Coordinates of C-alpha atoms in Angstrom, one line a residue:
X707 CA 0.0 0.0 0.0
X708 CA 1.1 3.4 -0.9
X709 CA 1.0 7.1 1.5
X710 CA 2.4 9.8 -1.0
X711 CA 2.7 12.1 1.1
X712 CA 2.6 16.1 0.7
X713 CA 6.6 16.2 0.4
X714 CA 6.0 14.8 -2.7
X715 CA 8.1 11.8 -1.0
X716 CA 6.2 8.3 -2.0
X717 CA 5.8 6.7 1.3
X718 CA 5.6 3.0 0.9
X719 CA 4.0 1.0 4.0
X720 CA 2.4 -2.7 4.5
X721 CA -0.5 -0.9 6.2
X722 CA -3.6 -2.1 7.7
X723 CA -6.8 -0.5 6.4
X724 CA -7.7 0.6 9.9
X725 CA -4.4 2.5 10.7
X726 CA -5.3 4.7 7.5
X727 CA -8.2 6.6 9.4
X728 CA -5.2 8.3 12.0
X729 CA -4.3 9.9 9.7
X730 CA -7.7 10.8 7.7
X731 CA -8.1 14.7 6.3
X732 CA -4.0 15.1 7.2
X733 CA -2.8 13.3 4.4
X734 CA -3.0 13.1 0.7
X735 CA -3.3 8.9 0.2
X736 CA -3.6 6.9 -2.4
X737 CA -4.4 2.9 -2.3
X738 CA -2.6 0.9 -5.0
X739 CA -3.8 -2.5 -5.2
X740 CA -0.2 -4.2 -7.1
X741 CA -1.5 -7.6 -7.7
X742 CA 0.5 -10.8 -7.3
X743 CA 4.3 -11.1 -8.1
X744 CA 5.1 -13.7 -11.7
X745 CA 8.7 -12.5 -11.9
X746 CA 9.9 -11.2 -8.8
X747 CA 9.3 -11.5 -5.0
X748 CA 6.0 -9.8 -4.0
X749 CA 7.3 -7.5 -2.1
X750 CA 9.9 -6.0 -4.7
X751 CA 6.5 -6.2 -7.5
X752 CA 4.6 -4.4 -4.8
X753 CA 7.2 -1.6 -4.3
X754 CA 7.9 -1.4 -7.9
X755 CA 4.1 -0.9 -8.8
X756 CA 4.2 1.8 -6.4
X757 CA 7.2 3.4 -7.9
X758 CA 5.8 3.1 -11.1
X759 CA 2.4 4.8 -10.2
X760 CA 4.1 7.9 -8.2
X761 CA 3.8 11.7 -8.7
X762 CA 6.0 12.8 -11.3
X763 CA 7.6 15.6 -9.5
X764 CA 7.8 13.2 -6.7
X765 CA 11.9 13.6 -5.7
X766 CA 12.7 10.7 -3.0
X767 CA 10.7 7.1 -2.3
X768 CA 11.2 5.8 1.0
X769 CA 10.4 2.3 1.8
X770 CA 9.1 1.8 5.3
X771 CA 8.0 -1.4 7.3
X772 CA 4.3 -1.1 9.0
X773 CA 5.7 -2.8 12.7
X774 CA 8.2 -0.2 13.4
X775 CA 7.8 3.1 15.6
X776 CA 8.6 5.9 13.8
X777 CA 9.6 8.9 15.6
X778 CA 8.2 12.2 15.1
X779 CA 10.1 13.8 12.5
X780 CA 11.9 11.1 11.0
X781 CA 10.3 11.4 7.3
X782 CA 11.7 15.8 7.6
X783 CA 15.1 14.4 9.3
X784 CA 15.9 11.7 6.6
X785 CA 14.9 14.1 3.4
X786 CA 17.1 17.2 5.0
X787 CA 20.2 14.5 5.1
X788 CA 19.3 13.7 1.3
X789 CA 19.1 17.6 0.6
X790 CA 22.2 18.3 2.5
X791 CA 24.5 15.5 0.6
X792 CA 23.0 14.5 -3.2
X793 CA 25.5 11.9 -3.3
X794 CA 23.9 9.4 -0.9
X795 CA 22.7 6.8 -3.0
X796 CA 20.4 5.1 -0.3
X797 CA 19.8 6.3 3.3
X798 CA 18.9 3.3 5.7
X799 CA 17.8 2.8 9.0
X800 CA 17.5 -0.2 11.7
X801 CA 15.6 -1.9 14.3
X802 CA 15.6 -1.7 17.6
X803 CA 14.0 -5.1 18.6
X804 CA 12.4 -5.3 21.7
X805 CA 12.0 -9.5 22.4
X806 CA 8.7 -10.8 23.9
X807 CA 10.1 -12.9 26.1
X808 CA 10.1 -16.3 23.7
X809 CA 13.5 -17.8 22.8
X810 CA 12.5 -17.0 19.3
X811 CA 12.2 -12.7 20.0
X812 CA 15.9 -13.1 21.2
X813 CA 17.4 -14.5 18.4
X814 CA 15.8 -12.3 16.2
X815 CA 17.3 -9.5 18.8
X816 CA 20.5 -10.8 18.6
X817 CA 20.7 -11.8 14.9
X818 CA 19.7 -7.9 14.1
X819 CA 22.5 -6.5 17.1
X820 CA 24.9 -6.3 14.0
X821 CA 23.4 -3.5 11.8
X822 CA 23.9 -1.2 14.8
X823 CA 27.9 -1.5 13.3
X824 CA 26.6 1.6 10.8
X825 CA 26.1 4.0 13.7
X826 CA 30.0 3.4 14.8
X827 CA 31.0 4.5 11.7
X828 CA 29.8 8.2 11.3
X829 CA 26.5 6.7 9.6
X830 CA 28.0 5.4 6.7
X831 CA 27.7 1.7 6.0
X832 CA 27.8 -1.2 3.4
X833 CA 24.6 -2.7 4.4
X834 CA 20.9 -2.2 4.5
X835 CA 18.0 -2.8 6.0
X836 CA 14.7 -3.8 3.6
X837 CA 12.5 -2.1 6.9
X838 CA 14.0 2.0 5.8
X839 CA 15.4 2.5 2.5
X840 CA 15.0 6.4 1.0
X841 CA 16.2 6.9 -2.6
X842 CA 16.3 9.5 -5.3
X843 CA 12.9 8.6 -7.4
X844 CA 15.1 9.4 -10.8
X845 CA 17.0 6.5 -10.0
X846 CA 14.0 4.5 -10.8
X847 CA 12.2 6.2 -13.8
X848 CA 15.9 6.2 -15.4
X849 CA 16.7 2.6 -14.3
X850 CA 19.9 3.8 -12.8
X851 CA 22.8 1.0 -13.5
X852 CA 19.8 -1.3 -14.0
X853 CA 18.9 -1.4 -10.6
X854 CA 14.9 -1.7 -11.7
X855 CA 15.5 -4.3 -14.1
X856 CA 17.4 -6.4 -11.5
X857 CA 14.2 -6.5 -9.4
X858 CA 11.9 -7.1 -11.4
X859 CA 13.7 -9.7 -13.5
X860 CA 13.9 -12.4 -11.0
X861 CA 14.8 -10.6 -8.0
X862 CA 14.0 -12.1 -4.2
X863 CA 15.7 -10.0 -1.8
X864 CA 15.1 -5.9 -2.1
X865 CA 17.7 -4.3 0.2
X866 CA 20.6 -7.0 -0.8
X867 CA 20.3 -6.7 -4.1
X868 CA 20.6 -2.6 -4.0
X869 CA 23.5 -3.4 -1.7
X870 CA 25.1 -5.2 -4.2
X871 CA 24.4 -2.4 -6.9
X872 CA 25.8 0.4 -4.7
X873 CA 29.3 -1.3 -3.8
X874 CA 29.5 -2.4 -7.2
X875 CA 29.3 1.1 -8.2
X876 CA 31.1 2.5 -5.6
X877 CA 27.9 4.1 -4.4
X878 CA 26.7 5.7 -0.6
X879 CA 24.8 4.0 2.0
X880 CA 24.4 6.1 5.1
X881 CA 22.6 5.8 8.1
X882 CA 22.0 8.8 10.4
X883 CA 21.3 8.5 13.9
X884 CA 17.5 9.6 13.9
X885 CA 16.6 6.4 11.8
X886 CA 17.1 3.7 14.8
X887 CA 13.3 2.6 15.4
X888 CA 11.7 0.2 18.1
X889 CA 10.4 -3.0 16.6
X890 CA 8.4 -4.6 19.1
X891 CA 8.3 -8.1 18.6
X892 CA 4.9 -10.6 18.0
X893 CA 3.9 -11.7 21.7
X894 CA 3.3 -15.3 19.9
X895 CA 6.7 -15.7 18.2
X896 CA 7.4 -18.8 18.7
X897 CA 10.9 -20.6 17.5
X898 CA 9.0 -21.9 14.1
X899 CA 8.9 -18.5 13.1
X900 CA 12.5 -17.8 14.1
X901 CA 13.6 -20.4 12.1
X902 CA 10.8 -19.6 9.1
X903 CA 13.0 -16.1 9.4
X904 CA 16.2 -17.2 9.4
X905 CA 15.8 -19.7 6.0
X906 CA 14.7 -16.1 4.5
X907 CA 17.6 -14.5 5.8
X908 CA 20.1 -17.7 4.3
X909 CA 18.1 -17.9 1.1
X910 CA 19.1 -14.4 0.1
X911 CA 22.8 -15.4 0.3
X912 CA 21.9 -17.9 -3.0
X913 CA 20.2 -14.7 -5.0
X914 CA 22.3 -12.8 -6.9
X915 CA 21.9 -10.2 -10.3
X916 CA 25.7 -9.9 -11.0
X917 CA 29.3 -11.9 -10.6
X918 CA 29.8 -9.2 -8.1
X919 CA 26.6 -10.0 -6.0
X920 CA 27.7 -13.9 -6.2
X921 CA 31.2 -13.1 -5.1
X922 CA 29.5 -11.0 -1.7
X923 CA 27.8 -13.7 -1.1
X924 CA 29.6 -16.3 -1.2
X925 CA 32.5 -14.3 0.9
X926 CA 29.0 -13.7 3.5
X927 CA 28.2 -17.2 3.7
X928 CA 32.0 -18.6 4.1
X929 CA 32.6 -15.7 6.4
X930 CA 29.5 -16.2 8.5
X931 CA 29.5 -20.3 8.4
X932 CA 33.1 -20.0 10.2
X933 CA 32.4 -17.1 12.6
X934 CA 29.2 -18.7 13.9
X935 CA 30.7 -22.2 14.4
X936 CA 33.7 -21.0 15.5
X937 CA 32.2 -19.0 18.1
X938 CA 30.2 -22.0 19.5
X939 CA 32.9 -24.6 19.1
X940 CA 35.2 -23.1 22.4
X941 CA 31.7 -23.9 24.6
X942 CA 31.2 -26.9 23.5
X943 CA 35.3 -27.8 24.7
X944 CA 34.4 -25.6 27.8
X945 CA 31.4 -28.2 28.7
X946 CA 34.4 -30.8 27.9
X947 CA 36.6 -29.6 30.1
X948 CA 34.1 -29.3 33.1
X949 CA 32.7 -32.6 32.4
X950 CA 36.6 -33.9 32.5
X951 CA 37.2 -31.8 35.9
X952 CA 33.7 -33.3 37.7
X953 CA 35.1 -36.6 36.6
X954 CA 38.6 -36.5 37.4
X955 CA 38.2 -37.6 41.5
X956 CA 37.0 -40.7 40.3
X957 CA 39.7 -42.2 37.8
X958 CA 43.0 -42.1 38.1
X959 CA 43.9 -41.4 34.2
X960 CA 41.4 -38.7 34.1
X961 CA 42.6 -36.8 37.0
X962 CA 46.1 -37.6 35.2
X963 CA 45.0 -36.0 32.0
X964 CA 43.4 -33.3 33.8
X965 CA 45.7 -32.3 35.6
X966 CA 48.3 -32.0 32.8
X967 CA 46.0 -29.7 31.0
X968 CA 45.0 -26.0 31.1
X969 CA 41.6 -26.5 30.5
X970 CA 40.0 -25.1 33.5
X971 CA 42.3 -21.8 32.6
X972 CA 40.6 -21.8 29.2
X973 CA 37.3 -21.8 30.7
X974 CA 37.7 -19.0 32.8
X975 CA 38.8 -17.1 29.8
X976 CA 36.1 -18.0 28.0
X977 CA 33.7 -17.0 30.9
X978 CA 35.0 -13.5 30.8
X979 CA 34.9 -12.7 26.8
X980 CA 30.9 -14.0 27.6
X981 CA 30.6 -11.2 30.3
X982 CA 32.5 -8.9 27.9
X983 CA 30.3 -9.6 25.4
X984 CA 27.0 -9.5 27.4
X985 CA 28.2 -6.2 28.8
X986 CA 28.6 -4.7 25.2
X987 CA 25.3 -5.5 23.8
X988 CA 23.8 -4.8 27.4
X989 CA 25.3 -0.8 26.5
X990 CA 24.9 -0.8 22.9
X991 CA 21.3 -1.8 23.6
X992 CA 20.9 0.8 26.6
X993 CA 22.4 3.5 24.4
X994 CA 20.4 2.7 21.3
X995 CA 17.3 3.0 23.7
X996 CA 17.8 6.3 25.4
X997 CA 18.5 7.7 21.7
X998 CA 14.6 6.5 20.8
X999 CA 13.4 7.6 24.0
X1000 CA 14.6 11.1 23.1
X1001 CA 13.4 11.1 19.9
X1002 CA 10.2 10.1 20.9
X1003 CA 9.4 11.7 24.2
X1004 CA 5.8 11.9 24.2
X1005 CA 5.8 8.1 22.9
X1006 CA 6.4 4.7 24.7
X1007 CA 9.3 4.9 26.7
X1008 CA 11.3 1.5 26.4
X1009 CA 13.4 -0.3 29.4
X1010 CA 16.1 -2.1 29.7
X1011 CA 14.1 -4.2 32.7
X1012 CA 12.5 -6.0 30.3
X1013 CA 15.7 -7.8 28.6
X1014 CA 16.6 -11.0 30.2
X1015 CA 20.2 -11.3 29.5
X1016 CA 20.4 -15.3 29.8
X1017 CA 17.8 -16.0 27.3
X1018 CA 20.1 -13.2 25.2
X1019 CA 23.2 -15.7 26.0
X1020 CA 21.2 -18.8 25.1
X1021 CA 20.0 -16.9 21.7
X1022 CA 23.5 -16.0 20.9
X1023 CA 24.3 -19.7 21.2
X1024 CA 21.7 -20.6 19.2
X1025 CA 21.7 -17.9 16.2
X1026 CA 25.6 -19.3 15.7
X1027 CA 24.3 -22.4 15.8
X1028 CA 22.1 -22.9 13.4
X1029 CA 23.2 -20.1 10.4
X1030 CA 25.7 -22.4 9.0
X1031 CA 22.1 -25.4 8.9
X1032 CA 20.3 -23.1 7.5
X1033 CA 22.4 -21.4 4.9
X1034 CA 23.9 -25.8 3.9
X1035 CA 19.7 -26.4 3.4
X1036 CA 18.7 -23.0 1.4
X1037 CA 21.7 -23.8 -0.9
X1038 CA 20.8 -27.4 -1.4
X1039 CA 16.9 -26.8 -1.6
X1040 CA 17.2 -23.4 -3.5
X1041 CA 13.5 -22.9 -2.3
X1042 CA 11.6 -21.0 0.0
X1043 CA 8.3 -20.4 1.8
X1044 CA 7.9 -16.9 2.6
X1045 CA 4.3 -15.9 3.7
X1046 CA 2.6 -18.8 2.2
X1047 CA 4.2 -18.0 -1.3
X1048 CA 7.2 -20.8 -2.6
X1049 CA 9.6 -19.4 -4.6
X1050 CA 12.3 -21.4 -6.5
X1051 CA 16.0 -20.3 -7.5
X1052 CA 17.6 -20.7 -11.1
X1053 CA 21.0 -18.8 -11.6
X1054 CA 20.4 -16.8 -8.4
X1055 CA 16.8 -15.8 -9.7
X1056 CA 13.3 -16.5 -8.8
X1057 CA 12.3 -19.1 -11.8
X1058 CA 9.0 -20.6 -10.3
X1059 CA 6.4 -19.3 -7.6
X1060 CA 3.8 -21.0 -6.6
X1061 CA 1.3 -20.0 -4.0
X1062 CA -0.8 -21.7 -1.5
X1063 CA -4.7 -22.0 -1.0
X1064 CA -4.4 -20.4 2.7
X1065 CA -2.6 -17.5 4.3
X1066 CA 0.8 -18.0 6.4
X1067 CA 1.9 -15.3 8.4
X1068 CA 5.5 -14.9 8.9
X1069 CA 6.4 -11.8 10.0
X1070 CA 7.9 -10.2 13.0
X1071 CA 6.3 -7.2 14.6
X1072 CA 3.5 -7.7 17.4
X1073 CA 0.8 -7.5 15.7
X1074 CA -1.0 -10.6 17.0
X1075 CA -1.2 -12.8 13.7
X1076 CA -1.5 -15.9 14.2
X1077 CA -0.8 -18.8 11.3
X1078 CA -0.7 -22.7 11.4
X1079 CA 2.0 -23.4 13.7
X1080 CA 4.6 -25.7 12.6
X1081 CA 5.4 -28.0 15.7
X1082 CA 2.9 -29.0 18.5
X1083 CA 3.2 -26.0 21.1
X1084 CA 4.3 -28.5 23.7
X1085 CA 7.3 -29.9 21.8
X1086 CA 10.4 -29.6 21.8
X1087 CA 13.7 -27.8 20.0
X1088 CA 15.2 -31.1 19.1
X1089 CA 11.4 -32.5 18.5
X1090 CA 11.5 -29.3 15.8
X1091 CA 14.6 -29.9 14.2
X1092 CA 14.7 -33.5 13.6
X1093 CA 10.7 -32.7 11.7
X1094 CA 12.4 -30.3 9.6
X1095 CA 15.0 -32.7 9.1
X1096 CA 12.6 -35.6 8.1
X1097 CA 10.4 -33.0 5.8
X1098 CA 13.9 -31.8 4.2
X1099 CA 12.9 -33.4 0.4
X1100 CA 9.6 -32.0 1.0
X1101 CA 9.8 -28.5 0.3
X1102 CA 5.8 -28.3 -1.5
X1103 CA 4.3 -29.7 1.5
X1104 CA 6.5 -28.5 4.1
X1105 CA 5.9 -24.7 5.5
X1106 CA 8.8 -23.3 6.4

């Protein structure tokens, strides 16, 4: 759905129907029904009809989520920083999610912790976020290094292929400080749609529009599948070493082997990077929330009390985990269900969709939207994985 707003800025925004009548006799709003997607995903056919049926003196299109909390101001703030420097090429922003309390809200926390990496570097960045994305509207009416044609023509992820475009071209990406926005997450997120988001998240890494764009990717998934695994590995040896230390009273070549070893040394280090970790997003996450209370004053004001930092240390744990299975199974499958639409992968683009009879919700924000669950509510992680393992050739009948 479409908002063009008075700045003659195209304001593009999932909305609900109801959430139109806030703003009713304020705003000049126009409903543009795109249809369904036969080349591209339907999110990047239903920003691309909206592009196409813009005002023609419109000068900037931003892209906007509907479950973020925009601050007052923020549509002003971001246009002045395109005003001030015309050679931003895209101007992004991030989420600032605030978990629910399931397992499933803190791995989507931690997983989005990293995009906060464009505020340490004076707001410009090589990476954006499909939720906040303002460009020059030229760059689409003149196809701009055939950024349009890249979408349409088989394209699945918006805000990685425009990445890919922009450091191909040597391009800016910048994120200023007013565009960090709470993203309260769904109450009923449960770990199936954790996992529903992270196959999404994986599957972009096997879409591509150029050599370039393959190359990125490939470098993101070898350098992620190492990272993650190598940052679960040392607890793994850490439960070793315990287990080996608990033992060692009770045999003589175990309390041998342990005490030749260092391996109670090695956990203690281990236990402090944890706590310097913990204490780094703990601040990162305090400062990022102070900043949105500011911004928005008269709005909900956001605690830290609600964070509970060991479901944040079990998440971490489990994000690192299970990238690398993720990323092996979108490679492999080169399919993926997102919102109750499959879409297949040839050569990095979409080359089939197919679409299902009934609705699957699979988004983020706490908006109460509730779709067939995927596991019984009473089972288990390992009870969920070793289904999706068993369903792994199954892709049709399987909803990930």
């Amino acid at each position: 759905m479409i908002l063009f707003y008075h700045l003659s800025i195209p304001l593009f925004i999932d909305f609900d129907l109801l959430e139109l009548y806030d703003f009713q006799d304020k705003l000049d709003a126009k409903v543009v029904v795109a249809g369904f997607s036969t080349t591209c995903s339907q999110k990047i056919h239903n920003q691309l009809i909206g592009v196409e049926k813009m005002h023609k003196d419109s000068k900037y299109v931003l892209f906007l989520d509907d479950d973020v909390r925009l601050h007052p101001g923020t549509v002003g703030a971001l246009t002045k920083e395109m005003e001030k420097n015309p050679e931003i090429f895209i101007q992004t922003g991030y989420p600032l999610d605030l978990p629910s309390g399931s397992l499933g809200s803190y791995c989507i926390y931690e997983y989005h912790m990293p995009c906060s990496i464009g505020f340490a570097t004076g707001g410009r960045t090589f990476f954006l976020w499909g939720g906040c994305m303002m460009m020059h509207a030229d760059d689409f009416r003149q196809d701009l290094y055939g950024l349009v044609t890249a979408l349409k023509n088989g394209g699945y992820s918006d805000d990685m292929t425009l990445a890919a475009i922009a450091g191909q071209h040597k391009r800016l990406i910048t994120s200023p400080p007013v565009a960090v926005f709470p993203h309260p997450l769904a109450s009923d997120l449960s770990f199936s749609r954790y996992w529903n988001y992270l196959r999404k998240q994986t599957f972009v890494l096997e879409s591509y529009v150029s050599k370039v764009n393959w190359i990125m990717n490939r470098a993101l998934f070898g350098v992620h599948f190492y990272l993650s695994w190598g940052f679960v590995c040392p607890y793994v040896m850490a439960l070793v070493h315990i287990a080996t230390t608990l033992r060692a009273p009770y045999s003589a070549i175990v309390k041998e082997a342990a005490g030749s070893s260092c391996g109670l040394k090695l956990v203690s280090f281990l236990l402090i990077c944890t706590l310097t970790e913990l204490v780094s997003m703990w601040n990162l996450t305090r400062v990022e929330i102070q900043l949105c209370n500011m911004l928005s004053p008269e709005g909900p004001q956001d605690s830290l009390r609600s964070y509970n930092w060991g479901l944040v240390f079990v998440a971490v744990l489990v994000d690192n985990f299970l990238y690398p299975i993720s990323a092996i199974r979108s490679h492999f499958s080169q399919s993926i269900n997102w919102s109750g639409i499959r879409y297949y992968l040839r050569d990095g683009k979409i080359s089939k969709i197919e679409r299902e009879n009934s609705s699957k919700y699979t988004d983020l924000g706490g908006k109460h939207l509730y779709g067939k669950k995927t596991y019984p509510a009473g089972k288990s992680l390992l009870g969920y994985l070793s289904i999706s393992l068993a369903q792994w050739h199954q892709p049709k009948k399987y909803d990930v």
